[in-house]
PDB file of C-alpha atoms and ligand atoms in Angstrom:
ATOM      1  CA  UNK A   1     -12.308  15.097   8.702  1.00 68.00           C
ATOM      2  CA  UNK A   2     -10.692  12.931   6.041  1.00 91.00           C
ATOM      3  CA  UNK A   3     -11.822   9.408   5.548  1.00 97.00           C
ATOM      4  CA  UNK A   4      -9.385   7.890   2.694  1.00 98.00           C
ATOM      5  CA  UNK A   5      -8.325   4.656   0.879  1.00 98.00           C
ATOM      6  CA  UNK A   6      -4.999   4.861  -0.396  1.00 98.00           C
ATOM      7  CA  UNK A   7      -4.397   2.298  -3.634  1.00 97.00           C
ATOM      8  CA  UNK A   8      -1.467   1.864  -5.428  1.00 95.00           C
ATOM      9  CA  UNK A   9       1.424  -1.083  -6.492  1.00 94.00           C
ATOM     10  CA  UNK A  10       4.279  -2.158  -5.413  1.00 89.00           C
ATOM     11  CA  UNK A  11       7.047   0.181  -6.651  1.00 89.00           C
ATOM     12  CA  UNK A  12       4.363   3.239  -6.598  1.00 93.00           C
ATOM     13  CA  UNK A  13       5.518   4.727  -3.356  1.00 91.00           C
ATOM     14  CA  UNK A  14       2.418   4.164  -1.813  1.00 94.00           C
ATOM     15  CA  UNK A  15       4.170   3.316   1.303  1.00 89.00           C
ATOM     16  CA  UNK A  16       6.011   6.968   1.643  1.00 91.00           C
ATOM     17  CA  UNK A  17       2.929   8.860   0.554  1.00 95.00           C
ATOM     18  CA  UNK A  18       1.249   7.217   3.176  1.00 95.00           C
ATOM     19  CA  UNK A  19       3.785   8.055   5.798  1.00 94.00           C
ATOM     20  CA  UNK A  20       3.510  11.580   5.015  1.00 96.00           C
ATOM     21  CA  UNK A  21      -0.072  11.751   4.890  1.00 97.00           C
ATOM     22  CA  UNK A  22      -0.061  10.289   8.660  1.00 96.00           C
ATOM     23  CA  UNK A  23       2.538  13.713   9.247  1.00 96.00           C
ATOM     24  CA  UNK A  24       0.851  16.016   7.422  1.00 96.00           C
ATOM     25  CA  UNK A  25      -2.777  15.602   8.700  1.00 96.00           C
ATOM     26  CA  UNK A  26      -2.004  13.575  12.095  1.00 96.00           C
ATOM     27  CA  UNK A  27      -4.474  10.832  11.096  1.00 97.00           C
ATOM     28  CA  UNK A  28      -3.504   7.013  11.402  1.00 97.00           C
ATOM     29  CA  UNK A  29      -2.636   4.393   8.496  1.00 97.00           C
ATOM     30  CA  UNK A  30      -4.708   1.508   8.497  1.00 97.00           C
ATOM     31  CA  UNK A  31      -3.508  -1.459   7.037  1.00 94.00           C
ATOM     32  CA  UNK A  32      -4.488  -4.871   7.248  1.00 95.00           C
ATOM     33  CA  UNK A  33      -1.229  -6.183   5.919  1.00 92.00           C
ATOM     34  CA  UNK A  34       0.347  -4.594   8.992  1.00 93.00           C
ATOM     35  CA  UNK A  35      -2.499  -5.600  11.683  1.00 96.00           C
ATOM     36  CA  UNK A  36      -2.287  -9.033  10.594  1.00 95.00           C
ATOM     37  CA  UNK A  37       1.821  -9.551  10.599  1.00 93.00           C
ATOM     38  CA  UNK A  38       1.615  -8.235  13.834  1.00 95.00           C
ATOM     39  CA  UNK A  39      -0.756 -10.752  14.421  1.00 96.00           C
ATOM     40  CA  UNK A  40       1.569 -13.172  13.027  1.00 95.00           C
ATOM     41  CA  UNK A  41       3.975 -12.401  15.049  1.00 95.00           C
ATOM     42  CA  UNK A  42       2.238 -12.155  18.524  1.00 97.00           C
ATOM     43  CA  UNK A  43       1.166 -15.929  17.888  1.00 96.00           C
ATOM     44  CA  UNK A  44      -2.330 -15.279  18.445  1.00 96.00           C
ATOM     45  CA  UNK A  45      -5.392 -16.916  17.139  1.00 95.00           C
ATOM     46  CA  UNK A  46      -5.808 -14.559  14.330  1.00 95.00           C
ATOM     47  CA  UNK A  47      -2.274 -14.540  13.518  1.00 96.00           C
ATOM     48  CA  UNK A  48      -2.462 -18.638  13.532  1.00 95.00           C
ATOM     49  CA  UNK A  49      -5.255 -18.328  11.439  1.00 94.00           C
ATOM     50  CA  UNK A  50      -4.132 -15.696   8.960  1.00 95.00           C
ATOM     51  CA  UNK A  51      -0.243 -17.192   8.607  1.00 93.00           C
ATOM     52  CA  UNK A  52      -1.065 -19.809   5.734  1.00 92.00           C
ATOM     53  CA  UNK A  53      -3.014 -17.329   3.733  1.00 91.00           C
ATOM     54  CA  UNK A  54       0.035 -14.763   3.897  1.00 90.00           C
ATOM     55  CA  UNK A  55       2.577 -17.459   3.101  1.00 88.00           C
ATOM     56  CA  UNK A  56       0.704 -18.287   0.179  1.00 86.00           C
ATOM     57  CA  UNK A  57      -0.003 -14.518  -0.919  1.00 82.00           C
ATOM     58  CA  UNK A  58      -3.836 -15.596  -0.573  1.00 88.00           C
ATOM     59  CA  UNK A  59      -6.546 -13.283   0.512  1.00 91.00           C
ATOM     60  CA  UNK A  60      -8.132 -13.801   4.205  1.00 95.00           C
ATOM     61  CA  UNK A  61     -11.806 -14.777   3.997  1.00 96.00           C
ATOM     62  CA  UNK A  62     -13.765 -11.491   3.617  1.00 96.00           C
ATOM     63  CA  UNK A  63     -15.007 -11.696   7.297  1.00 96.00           C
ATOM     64  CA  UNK A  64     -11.734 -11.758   8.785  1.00 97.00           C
ATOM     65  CA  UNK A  65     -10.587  -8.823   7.110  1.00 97.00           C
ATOM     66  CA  UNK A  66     -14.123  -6.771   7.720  1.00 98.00           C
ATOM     67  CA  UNK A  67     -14.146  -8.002  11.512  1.00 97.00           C
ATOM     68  CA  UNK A  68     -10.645  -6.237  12.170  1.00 97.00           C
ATOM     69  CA  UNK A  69     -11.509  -2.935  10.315  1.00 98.00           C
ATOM     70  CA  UNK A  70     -14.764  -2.353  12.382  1.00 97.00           C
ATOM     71  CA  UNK A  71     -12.566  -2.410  15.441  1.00 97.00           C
ATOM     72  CA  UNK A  72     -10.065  -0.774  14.333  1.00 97.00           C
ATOM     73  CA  UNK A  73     -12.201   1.979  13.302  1.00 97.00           C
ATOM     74  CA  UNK A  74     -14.122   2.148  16.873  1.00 96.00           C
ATOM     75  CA  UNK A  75     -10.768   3.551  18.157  1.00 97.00           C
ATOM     76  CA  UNK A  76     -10.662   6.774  18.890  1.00 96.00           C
ATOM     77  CA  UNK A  77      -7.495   7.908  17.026  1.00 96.00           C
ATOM     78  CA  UNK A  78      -9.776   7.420  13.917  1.00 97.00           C
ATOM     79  CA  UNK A  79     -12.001  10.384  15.052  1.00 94.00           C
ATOM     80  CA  UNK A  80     -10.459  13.039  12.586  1.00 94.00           C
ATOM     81  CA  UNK A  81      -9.918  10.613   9.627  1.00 97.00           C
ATOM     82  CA  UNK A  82      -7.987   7.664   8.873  1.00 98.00           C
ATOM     83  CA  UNK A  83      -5.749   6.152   6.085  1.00 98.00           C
ATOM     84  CA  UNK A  84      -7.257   2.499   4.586  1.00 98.00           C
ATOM     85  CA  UNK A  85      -4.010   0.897   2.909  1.00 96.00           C
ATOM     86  CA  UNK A  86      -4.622  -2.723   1.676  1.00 94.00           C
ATOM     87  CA  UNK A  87      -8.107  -2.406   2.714  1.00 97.00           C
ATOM     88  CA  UNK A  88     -10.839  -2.977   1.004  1.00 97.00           C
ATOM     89  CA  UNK A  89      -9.134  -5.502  -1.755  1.00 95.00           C
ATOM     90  CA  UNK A  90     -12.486  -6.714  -2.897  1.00 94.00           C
ATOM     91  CA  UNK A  91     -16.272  -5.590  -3.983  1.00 96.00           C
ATOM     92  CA  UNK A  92     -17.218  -7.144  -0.527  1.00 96.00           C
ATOM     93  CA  UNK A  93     -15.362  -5.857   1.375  1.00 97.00           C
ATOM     94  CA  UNK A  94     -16.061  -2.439   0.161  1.00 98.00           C
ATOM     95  CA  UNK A  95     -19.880  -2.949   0.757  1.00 98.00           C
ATOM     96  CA  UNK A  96     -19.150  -4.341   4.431  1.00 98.00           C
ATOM     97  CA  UNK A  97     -16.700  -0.777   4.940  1.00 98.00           C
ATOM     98  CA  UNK A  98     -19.958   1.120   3.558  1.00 98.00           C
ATOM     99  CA  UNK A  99     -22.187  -0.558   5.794  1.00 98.00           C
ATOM    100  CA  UNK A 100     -19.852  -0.037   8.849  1.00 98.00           C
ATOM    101  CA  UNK A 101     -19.249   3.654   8.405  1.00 97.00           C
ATOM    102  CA  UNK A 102     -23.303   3.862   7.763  1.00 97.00           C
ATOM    103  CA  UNK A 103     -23.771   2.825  11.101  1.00 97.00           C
ATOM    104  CA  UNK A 104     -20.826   5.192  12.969  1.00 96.00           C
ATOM    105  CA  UNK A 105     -22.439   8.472  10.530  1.00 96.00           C
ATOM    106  CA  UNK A 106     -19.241   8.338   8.333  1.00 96.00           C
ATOM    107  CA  UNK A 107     -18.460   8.139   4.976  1.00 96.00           C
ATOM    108  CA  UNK A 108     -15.543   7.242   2.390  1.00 97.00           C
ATOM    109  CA  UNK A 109     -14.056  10.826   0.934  1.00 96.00           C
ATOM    110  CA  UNK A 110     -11.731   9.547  -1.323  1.00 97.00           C
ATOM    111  CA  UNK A 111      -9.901   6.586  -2.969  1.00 98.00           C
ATOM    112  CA  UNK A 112      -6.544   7.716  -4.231  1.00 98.00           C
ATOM    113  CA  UNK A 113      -5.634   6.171  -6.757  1.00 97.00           C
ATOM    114  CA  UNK A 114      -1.301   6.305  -7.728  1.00 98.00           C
ATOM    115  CA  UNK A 115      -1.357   5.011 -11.466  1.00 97.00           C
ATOM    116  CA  UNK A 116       2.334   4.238 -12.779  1.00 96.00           C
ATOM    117  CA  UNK A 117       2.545   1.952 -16.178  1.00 95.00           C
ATOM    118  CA  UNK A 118       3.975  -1.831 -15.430  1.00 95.00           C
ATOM    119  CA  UNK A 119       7.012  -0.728 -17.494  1.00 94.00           C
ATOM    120  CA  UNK A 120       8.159   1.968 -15.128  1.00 93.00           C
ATOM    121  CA  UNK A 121       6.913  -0.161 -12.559  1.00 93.00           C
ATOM    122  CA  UNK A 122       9.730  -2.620 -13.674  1.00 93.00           C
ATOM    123  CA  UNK A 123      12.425  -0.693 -14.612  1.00 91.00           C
ATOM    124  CA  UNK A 124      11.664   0.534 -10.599  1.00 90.00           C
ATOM    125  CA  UNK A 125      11.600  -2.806  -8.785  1.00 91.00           C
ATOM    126  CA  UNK A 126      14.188  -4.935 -10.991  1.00 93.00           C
ATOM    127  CA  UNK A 127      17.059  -2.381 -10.061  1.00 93.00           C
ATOM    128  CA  UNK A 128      16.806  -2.563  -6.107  1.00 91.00           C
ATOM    129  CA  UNK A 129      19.537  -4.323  -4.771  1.00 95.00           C
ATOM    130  CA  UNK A 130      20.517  -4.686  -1.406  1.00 94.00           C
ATOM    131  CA  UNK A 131      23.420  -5.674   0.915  1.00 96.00           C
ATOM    132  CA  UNK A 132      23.836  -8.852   2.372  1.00 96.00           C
ATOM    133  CA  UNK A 133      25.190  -7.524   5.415  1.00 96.00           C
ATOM    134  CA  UNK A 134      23.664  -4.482   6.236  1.00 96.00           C
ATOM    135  CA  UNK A 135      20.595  -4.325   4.363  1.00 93.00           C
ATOM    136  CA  UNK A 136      21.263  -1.165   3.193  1.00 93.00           C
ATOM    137  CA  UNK A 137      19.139  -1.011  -0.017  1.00 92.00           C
ATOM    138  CA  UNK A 138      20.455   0.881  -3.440  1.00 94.00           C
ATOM    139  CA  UNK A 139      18.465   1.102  -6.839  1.00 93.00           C
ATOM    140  CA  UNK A 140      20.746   0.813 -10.321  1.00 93.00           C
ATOM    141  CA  UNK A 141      19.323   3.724 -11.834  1.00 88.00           C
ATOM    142  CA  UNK A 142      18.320   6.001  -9.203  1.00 86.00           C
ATOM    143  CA  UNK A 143      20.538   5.213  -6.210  1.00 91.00           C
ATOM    144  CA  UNK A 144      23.550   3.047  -7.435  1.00 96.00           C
ATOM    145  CA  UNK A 145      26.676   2.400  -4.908  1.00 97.00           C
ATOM    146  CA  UNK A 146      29.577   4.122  -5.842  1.00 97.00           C
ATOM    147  CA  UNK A 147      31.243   0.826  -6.942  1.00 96.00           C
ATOM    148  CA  UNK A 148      29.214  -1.394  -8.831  1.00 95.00           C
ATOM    149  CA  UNK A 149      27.585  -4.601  -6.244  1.00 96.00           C
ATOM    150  CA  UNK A 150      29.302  -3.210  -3.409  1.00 97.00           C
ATOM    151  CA  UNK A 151      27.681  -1.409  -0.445  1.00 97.00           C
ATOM    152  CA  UNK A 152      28.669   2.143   0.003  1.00 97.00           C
ATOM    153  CA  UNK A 153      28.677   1.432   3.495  1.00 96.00           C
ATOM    154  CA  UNK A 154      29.906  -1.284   4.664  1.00 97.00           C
ATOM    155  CA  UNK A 155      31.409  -3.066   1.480  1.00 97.00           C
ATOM    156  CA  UNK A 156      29.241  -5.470   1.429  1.00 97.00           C
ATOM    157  CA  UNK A 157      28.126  -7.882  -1.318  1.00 98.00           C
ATOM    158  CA  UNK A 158      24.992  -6.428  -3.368  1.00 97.00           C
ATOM    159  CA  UNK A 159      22.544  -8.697  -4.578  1.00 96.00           C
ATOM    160  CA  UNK A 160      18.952  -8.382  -6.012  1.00 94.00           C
ATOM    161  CA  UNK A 161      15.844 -10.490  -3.912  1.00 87.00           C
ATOM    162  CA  UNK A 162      13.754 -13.176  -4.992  1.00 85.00           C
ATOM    163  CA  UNK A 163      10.915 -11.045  -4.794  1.00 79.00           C
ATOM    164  CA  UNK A 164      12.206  -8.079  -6.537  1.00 84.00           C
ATOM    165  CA  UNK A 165      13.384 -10.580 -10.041  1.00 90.00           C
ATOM    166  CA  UNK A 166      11.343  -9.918 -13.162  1.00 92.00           C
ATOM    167  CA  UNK A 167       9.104 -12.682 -13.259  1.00 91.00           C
ATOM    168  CA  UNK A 168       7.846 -12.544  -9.709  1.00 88.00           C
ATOM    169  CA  UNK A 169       7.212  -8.523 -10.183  1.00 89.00           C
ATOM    170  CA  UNK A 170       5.358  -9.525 -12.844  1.00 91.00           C
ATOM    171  CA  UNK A 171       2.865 -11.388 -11.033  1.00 89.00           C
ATOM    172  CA  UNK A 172       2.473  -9.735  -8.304  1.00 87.00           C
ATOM    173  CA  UNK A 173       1.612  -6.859 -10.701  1.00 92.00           C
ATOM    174  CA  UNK A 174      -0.895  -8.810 -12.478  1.00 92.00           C
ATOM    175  CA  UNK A 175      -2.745  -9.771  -9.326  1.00 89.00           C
ATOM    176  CA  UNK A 176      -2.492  -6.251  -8.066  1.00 92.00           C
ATOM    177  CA  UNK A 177      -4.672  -5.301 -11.147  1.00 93.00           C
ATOM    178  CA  UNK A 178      -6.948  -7.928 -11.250  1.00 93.00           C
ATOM    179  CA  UNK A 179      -7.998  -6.986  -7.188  1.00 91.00           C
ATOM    180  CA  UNK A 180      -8.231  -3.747  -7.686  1.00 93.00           C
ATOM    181  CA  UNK A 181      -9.921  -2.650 -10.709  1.00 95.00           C
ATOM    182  CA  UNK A 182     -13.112  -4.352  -9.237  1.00 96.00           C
ATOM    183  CA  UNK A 183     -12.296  -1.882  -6.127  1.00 97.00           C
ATOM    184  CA  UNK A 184     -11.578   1.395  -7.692  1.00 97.00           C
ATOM    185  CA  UNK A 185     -14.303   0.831 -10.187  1.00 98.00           C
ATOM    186  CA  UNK A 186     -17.204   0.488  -7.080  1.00 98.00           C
ATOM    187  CA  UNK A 187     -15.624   4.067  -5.875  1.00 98.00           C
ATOM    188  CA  UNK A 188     -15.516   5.337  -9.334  1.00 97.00           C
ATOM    189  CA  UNK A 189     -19.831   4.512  -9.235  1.00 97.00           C
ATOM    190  CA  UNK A 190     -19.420   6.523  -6.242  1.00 96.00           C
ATOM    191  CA  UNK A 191     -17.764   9.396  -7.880  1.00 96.00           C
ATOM    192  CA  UNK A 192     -15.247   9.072  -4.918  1.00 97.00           C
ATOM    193  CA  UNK A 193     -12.509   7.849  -6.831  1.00 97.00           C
ATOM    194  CA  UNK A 194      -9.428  10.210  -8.039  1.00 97.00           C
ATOM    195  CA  UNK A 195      -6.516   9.151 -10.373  1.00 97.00           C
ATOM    196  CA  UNK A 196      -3.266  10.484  -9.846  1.00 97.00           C
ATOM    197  CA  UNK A 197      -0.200  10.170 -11.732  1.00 97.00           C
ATOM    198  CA  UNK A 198       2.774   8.477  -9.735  1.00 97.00           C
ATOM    199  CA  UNK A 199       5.798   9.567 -11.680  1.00 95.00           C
ATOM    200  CA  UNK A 200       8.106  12.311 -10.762  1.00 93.00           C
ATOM    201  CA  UNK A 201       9.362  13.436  -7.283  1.00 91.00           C
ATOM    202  CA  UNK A 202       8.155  12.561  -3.893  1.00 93.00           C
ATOM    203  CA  UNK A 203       7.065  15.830  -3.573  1.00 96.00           C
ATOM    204  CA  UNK A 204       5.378  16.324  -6.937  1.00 97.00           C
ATOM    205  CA  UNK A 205       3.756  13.218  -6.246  1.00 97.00           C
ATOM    206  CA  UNK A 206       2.364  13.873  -2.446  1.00 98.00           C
ATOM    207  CA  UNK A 207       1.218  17.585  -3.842  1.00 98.00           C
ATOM    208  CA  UNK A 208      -0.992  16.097  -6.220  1.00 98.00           C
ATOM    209  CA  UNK A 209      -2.180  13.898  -3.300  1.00 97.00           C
ATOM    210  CA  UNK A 210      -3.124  16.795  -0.908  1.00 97.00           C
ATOM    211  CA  UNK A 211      -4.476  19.123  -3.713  1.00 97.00           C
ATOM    212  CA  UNK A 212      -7.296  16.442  -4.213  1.00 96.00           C
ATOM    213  CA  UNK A 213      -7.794  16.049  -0.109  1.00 95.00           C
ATOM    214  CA  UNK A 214      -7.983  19.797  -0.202  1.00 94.00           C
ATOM    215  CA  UNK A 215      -9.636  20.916  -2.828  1.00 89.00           C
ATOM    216  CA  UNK A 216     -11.441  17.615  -4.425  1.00 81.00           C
TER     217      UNK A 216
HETATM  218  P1  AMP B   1      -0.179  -6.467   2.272  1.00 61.20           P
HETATM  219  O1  AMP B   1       0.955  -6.105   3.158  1.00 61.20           O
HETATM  220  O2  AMP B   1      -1.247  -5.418   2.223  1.00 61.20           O
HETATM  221  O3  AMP B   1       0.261  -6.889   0.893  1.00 61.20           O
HETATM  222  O4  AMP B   1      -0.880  -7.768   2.930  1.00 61.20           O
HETATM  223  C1  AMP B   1      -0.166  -8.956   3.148  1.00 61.20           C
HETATM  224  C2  AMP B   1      -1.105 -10.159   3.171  1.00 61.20           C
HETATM  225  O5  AMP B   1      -2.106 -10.000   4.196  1.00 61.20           O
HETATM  226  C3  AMP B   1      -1.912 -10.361   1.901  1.00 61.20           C
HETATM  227  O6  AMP B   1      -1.170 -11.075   0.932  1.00 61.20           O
HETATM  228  C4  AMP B   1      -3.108 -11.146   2.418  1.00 61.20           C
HETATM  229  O7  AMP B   1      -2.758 -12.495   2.668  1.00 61.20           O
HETATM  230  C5  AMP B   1      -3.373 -10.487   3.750  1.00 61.20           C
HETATM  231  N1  AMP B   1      -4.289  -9.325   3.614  1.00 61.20           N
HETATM  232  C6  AMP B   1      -4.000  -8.014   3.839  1.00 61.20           C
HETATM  233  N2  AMP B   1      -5.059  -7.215   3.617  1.00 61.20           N
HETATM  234  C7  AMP B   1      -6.066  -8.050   3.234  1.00 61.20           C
HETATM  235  C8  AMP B   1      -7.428  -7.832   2.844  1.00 61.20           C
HETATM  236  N3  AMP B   1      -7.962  -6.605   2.795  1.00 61.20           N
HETATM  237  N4  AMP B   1      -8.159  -8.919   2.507  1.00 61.20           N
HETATM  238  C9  AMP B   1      -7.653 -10.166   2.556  1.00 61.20           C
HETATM  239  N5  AMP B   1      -6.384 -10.434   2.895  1.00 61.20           N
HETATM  240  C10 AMP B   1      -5.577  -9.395   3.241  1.00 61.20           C
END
């Protein structure tokens, strides 16, 4: 049984590691990012609701969020564990997970935290590119096209997104760390919280990952 909450910023690989955590140990990934495009998408009232907030890069009132966690973890594909990604992004709604898994006889094991300096984090997310039209996506330094802005693929034009230009990075690093060191700091009072470093290999990372599920 491994209850988790996976934290870590854009450009960390959080989004990989959690993918083969789901493999590995056959447990689902939670995330409330996910739930509520979905949501979004479906057109329903929660989705109506939750589509300003997201278009904004706001935070849902607390009691949305907390609402859709407690059923999500009533399902029974949570029995053996689960994966929280995105979830809890504030102090309340880590006392409102607490109180739910109180009540079901469960308990947090571990928040994981990947930790990779804002400078790597930028050299990482200013050299995506990507190909108008396929999509394909290519990274300067670690995955660059064989001929410079064109896709390997389908020749294509590369180009880089708004969202991946230096400025915008930067914020949307700063407001990473100003949500979650409140988070990781209420674990850490917990003594549930773990630290790991994010740089190197997929692999290197998602060992250290697994030798803290398995041996603490
Ligand atoms: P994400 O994909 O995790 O970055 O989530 C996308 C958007 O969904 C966020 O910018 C928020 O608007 C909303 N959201 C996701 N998780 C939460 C949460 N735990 N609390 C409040 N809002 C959330």
């Amino acid at each position: 049984m491994m209850n988790l909450i996976l934290v870590g910023p854009p450009g960390s690989g959080k989004g990989t590691q959690a993918k083969m955590l789901v493999d590995k140990y056959n447990i689902p990934q939670i995330s409330t990012g996910d739930i509520l495009r979905e949501a979004v998408k479906e057109g329903s009232p929660l989705g109506k609701q939750a589509k300003d907030f997201m278009d904004k890069g706001a935070l849902l009132p607390d009691e949305v969020v907390i609402g859709i966690i407690e059923e999500r973890l009533k399902k029974p594909d949570c029995k053996g564990g689960f994966i929280l990604d995105g979830f809890p992004r504030t102090v309340a709604q880590a006392e409102a997970l607490g109180a739910i898994l109180d009540k079901m006889d469960l308990k947090i094991e571990y928040l994981i935290n990947i930790e990779i300096d804002d400078e790597e984090l930028l050299k990482r997310l200013t050299g995506r590119r990507t190909c108008r039209k396929c999509g394909k996506g290519y990274h300067v330094v670690f995955d660059p096209p064989k001929n410079k802005d064109v896709c390997n693929k389908c020749k294509g034009e590369l180009y880089q997104r708004d969202d991946d230009k230096e400025d915008t990075i930067k914020s949307r690093l700063k407001v990473y760390h100003q949500q979650t060191a409140p988070v990781v700091e209420f674990y850490q009072k917990k003594n549930t919280s773990r630290a790991i470093n994010g740089l190197g290999k997929i692999d290197e990372v998602f060992q250290r990952i697994t030798d803290i599920i398995e041996r603490g």
